[in-house]
Coordinates of C-alpha atoms in Angstrom, one line a residue:
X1 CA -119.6 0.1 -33.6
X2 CA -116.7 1.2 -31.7
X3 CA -113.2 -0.4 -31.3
X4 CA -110.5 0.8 -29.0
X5 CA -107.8 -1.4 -29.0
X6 CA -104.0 -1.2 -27.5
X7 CA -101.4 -2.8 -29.9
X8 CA -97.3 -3.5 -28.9
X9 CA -94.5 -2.3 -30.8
X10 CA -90.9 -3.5 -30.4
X11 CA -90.1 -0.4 -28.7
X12 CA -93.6 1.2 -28.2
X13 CA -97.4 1.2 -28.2
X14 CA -100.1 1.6 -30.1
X15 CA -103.5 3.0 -29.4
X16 CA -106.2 3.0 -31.9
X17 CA -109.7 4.4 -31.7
X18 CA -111.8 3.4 -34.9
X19 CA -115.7 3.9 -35.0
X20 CA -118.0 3.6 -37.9
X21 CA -120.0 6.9 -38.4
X22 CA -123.8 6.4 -37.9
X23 CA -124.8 6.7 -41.2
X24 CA -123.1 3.9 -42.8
X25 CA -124.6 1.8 -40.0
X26 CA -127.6 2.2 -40.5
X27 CA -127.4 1.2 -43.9
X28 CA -125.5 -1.7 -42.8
X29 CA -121.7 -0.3 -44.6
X30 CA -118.4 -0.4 -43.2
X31 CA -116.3 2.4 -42.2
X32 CA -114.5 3.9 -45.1
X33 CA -111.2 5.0 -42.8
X34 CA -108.6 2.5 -42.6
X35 CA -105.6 3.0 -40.6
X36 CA -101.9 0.7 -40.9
X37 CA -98.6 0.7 -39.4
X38 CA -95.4 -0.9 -39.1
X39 CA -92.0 -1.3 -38.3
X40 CA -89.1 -2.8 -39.7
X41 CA -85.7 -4.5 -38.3
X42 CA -84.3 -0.9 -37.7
X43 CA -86.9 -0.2 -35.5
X44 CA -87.9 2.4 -38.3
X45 CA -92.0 2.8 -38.1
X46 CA -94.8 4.2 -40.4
X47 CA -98.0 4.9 -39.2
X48 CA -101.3 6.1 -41.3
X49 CA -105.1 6.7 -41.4
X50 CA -107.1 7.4 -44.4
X51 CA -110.6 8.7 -44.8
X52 CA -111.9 7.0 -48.5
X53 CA -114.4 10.1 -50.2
X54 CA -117.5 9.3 -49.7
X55 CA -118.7 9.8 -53.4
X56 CA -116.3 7.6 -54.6
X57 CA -117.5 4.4 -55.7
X58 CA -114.5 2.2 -53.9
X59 CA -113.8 4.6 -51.1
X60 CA -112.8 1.8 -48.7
X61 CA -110.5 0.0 -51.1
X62 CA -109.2 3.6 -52.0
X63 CA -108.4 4.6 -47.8
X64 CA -107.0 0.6 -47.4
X65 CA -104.1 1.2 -50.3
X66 CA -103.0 4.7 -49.1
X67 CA -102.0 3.2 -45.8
X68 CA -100.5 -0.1 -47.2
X69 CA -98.5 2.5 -49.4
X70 CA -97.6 4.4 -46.7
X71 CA -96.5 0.9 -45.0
X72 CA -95.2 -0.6 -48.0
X73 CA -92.7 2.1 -48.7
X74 CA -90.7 2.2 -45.1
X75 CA -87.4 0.8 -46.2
X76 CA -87.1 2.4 -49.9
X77 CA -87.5 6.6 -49.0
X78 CA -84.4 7.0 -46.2
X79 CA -82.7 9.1 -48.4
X80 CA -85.7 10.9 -50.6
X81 CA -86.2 14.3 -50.5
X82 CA -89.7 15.7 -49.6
X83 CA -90.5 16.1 -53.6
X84 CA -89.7 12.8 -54.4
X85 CA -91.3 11.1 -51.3
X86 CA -94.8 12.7 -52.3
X87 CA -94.1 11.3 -56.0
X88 CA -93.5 8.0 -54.5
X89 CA -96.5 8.0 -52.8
X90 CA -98.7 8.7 -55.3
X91 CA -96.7 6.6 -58.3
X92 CA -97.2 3.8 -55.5
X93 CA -101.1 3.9 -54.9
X94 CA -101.8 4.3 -58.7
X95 CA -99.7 1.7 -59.7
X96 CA -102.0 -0.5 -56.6
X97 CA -105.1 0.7 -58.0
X98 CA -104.2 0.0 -61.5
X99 CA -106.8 2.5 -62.8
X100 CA -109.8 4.5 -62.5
X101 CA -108.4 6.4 -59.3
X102 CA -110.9 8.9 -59.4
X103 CA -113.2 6.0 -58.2
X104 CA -111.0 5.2 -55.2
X105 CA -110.9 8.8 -53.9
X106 CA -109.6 9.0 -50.2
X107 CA -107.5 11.6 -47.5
X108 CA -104.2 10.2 -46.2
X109 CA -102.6 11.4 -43.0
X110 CA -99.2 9.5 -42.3
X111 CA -96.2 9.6 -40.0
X112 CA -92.5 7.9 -40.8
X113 CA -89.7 7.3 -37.9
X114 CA -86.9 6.4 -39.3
X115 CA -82.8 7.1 -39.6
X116 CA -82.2 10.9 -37.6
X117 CA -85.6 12.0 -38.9
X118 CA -89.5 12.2 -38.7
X119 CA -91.6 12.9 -42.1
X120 CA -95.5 14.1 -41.3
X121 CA -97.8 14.3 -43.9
X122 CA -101.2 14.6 -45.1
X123 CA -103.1 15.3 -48.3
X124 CA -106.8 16.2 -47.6
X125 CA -109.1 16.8 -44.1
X126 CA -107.1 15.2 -40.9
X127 CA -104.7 15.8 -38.5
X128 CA -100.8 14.6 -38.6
X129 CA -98.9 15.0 -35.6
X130 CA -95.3 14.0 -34.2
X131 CA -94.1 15.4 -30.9
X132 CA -90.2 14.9 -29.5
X133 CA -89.1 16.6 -26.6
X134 CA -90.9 19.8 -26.5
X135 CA -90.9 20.3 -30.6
X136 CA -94.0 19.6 -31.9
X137 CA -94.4 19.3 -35.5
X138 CA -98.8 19.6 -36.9
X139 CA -100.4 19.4 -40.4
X140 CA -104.3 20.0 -40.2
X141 CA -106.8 21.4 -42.4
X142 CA -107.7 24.9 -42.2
X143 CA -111.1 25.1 -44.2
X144 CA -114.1 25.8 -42.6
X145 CA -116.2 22.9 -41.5
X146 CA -117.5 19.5 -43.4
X147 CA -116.4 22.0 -46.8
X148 CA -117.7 20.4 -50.2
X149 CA -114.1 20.3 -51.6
X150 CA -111.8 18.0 -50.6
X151 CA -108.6 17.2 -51.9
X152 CA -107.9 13.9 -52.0
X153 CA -105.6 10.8 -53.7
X154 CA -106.7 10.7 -57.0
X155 CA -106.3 10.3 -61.4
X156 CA -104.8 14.5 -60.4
X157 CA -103.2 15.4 -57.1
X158 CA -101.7 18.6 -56.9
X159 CA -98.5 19.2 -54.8
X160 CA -99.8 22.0 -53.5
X161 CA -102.4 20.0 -51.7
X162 CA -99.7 17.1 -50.5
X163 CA -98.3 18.9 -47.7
X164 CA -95.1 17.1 -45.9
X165 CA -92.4 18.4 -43.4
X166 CA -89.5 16.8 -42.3
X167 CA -88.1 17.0 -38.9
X168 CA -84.8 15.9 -37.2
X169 CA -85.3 13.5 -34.5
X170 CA -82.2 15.6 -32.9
X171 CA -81.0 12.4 -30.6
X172 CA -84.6 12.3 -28.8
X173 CA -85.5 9.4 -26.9
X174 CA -88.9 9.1 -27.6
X175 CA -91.2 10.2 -30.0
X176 CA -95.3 10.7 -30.0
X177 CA -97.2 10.2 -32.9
X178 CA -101.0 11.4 -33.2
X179 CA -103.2 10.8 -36.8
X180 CA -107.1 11.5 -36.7
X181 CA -109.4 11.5 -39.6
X182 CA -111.8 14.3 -39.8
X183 CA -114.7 13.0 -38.0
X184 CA -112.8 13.4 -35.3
X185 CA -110.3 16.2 -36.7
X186 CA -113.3 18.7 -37.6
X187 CA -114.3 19.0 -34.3
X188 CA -111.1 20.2 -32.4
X189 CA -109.8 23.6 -31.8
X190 CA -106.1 23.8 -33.5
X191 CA -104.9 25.8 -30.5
X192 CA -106.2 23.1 -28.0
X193 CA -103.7 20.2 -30.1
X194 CA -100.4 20.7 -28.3
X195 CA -102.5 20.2 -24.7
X196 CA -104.8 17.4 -26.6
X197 CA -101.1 15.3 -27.7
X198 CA -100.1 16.3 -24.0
X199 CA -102.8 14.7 -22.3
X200 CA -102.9 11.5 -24.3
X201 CA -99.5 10.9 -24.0
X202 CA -99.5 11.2 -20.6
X203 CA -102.5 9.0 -20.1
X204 CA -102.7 6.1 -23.1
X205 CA -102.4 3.1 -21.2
X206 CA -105.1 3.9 -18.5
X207 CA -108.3 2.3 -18.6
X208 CA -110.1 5.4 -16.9
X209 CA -108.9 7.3 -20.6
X210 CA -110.2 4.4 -22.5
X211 CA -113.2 5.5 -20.7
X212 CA -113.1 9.1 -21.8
X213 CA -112.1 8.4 -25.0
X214 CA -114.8 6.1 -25.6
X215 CA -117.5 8.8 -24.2
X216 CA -115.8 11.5 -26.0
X217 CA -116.2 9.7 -29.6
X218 CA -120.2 9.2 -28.5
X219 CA -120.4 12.5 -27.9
X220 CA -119.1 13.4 -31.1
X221 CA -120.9 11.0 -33.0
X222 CA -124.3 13.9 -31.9
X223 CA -122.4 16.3 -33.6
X224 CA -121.6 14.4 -36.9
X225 CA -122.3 11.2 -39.3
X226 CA -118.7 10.5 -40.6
X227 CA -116.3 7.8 -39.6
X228 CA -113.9 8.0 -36.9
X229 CA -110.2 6.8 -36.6
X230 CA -107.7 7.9 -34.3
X231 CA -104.0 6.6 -33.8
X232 CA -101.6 7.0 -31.6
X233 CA -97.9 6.0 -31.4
X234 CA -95.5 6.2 -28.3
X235 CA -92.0 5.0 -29.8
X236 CA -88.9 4.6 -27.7
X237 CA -85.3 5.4 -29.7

């Protein structure tokens, strides 16, 4: 089943796409993506999707903390340098877990506004985008397609595989933020992303493009089984 919803912002909107991959509905699961954002008195937002590994035996409980971590930490990581902010991260959904972690596997894409400065990051298959004037900043996976390794939060995450940039919001007005997991990320062409985040930004809040949307998911639902979340973020500064 497929939900595409439109969600307010103090200063922006949110669109979410989420869709639960036909093979978990046939056997009558839920989606193992979960997705989360927030914002804070400062206007300062955090948005995330996660895709939980589907070996794992609490993938969905495993994606649900990575974006409540991701939420839970806007306000405490202003000041953190890209090192520690991945440390934090990780410290925060093992110490939520408690133990086990291997069994609550899951990908983590994520996007911070906050202070003069945007952090996008991602650790496993997705897409984390932020755009601001015409600087657009893109973390995706480059391994072939639907590969049998996938790094992932877990009881080992290496920082090599926790990529994060930081960008300076360099007095821009707005800023666009676009996360997918990889049902949906596996299937784009990398050099078609700057005209994909074009074209939703200029076209989120019309119906006819909940439309496409809708029929472009169902199309991609004949091409693979996996769950499907996409958010996007319009903020004004």
């Amino acid at each position: 089943m497929m939900n595409i919803t439109t969600e307010s912002l103090k200063n922006g909107t949110v669109l979410i796409v989420a869709d639960i991959g036909k093979l978990h509905e046939s056997i009558g699961s839920c989606s193992q993506d979960s997705y989360a954002y927030c914002q804070n008195g400062k206007n300062d937002c955090a948005f995330a999707v996660a895709d939980g590994v589907s070996t794992c035996q609490n993938a969905k409980a495993g994606s649900f903390f990575a974006v409540r971590t991701v939420c839970d930490l806007l306000g405490s990581i202003e000041n953190e340098t890209v090192t520690d902010i991945k440390k934090k991260i990780v410290s925060f959904w093992k110490k939520t877990v408690a133990s086990q972690w291997n069994d609550y596997g899951t990908t983590l894409n994520f996007v911070y506004v906050f202070g003069d400065k945007i952090i996008v990051g991602k650790i496993g298959d997705g897409i984390a985008m932020a755009k601001l004037k015409d600087n657009l900043i893109f973390i995706c996976d480059d391994a072939p397609f639907y590969t049998n390794e996938t790094f992932a939060l877990g009881e080992r995450v290496p920082s090599s595989a926790f990529e994060v940039q930081e960008i300076s919001l360099d007095n821009a007005s707005f800023v666009d933020v676009l996360l997918m997991t990889d049902g949906i990320a596996k299937e784009i062409d990398v050099s078609l992303l700057p005209e994909f985040m074009q074209y939703i930004s200029g076209n989120y809040l019309d119906k006819k493009f909940t439309k496409e949307l809708e029929h472009w998911i169902l199309e991609l639902n004949k091409k693979n089984n996996d769950d499907k979340t996409l958010l996007f973020a319009h903020i004004a500064r």
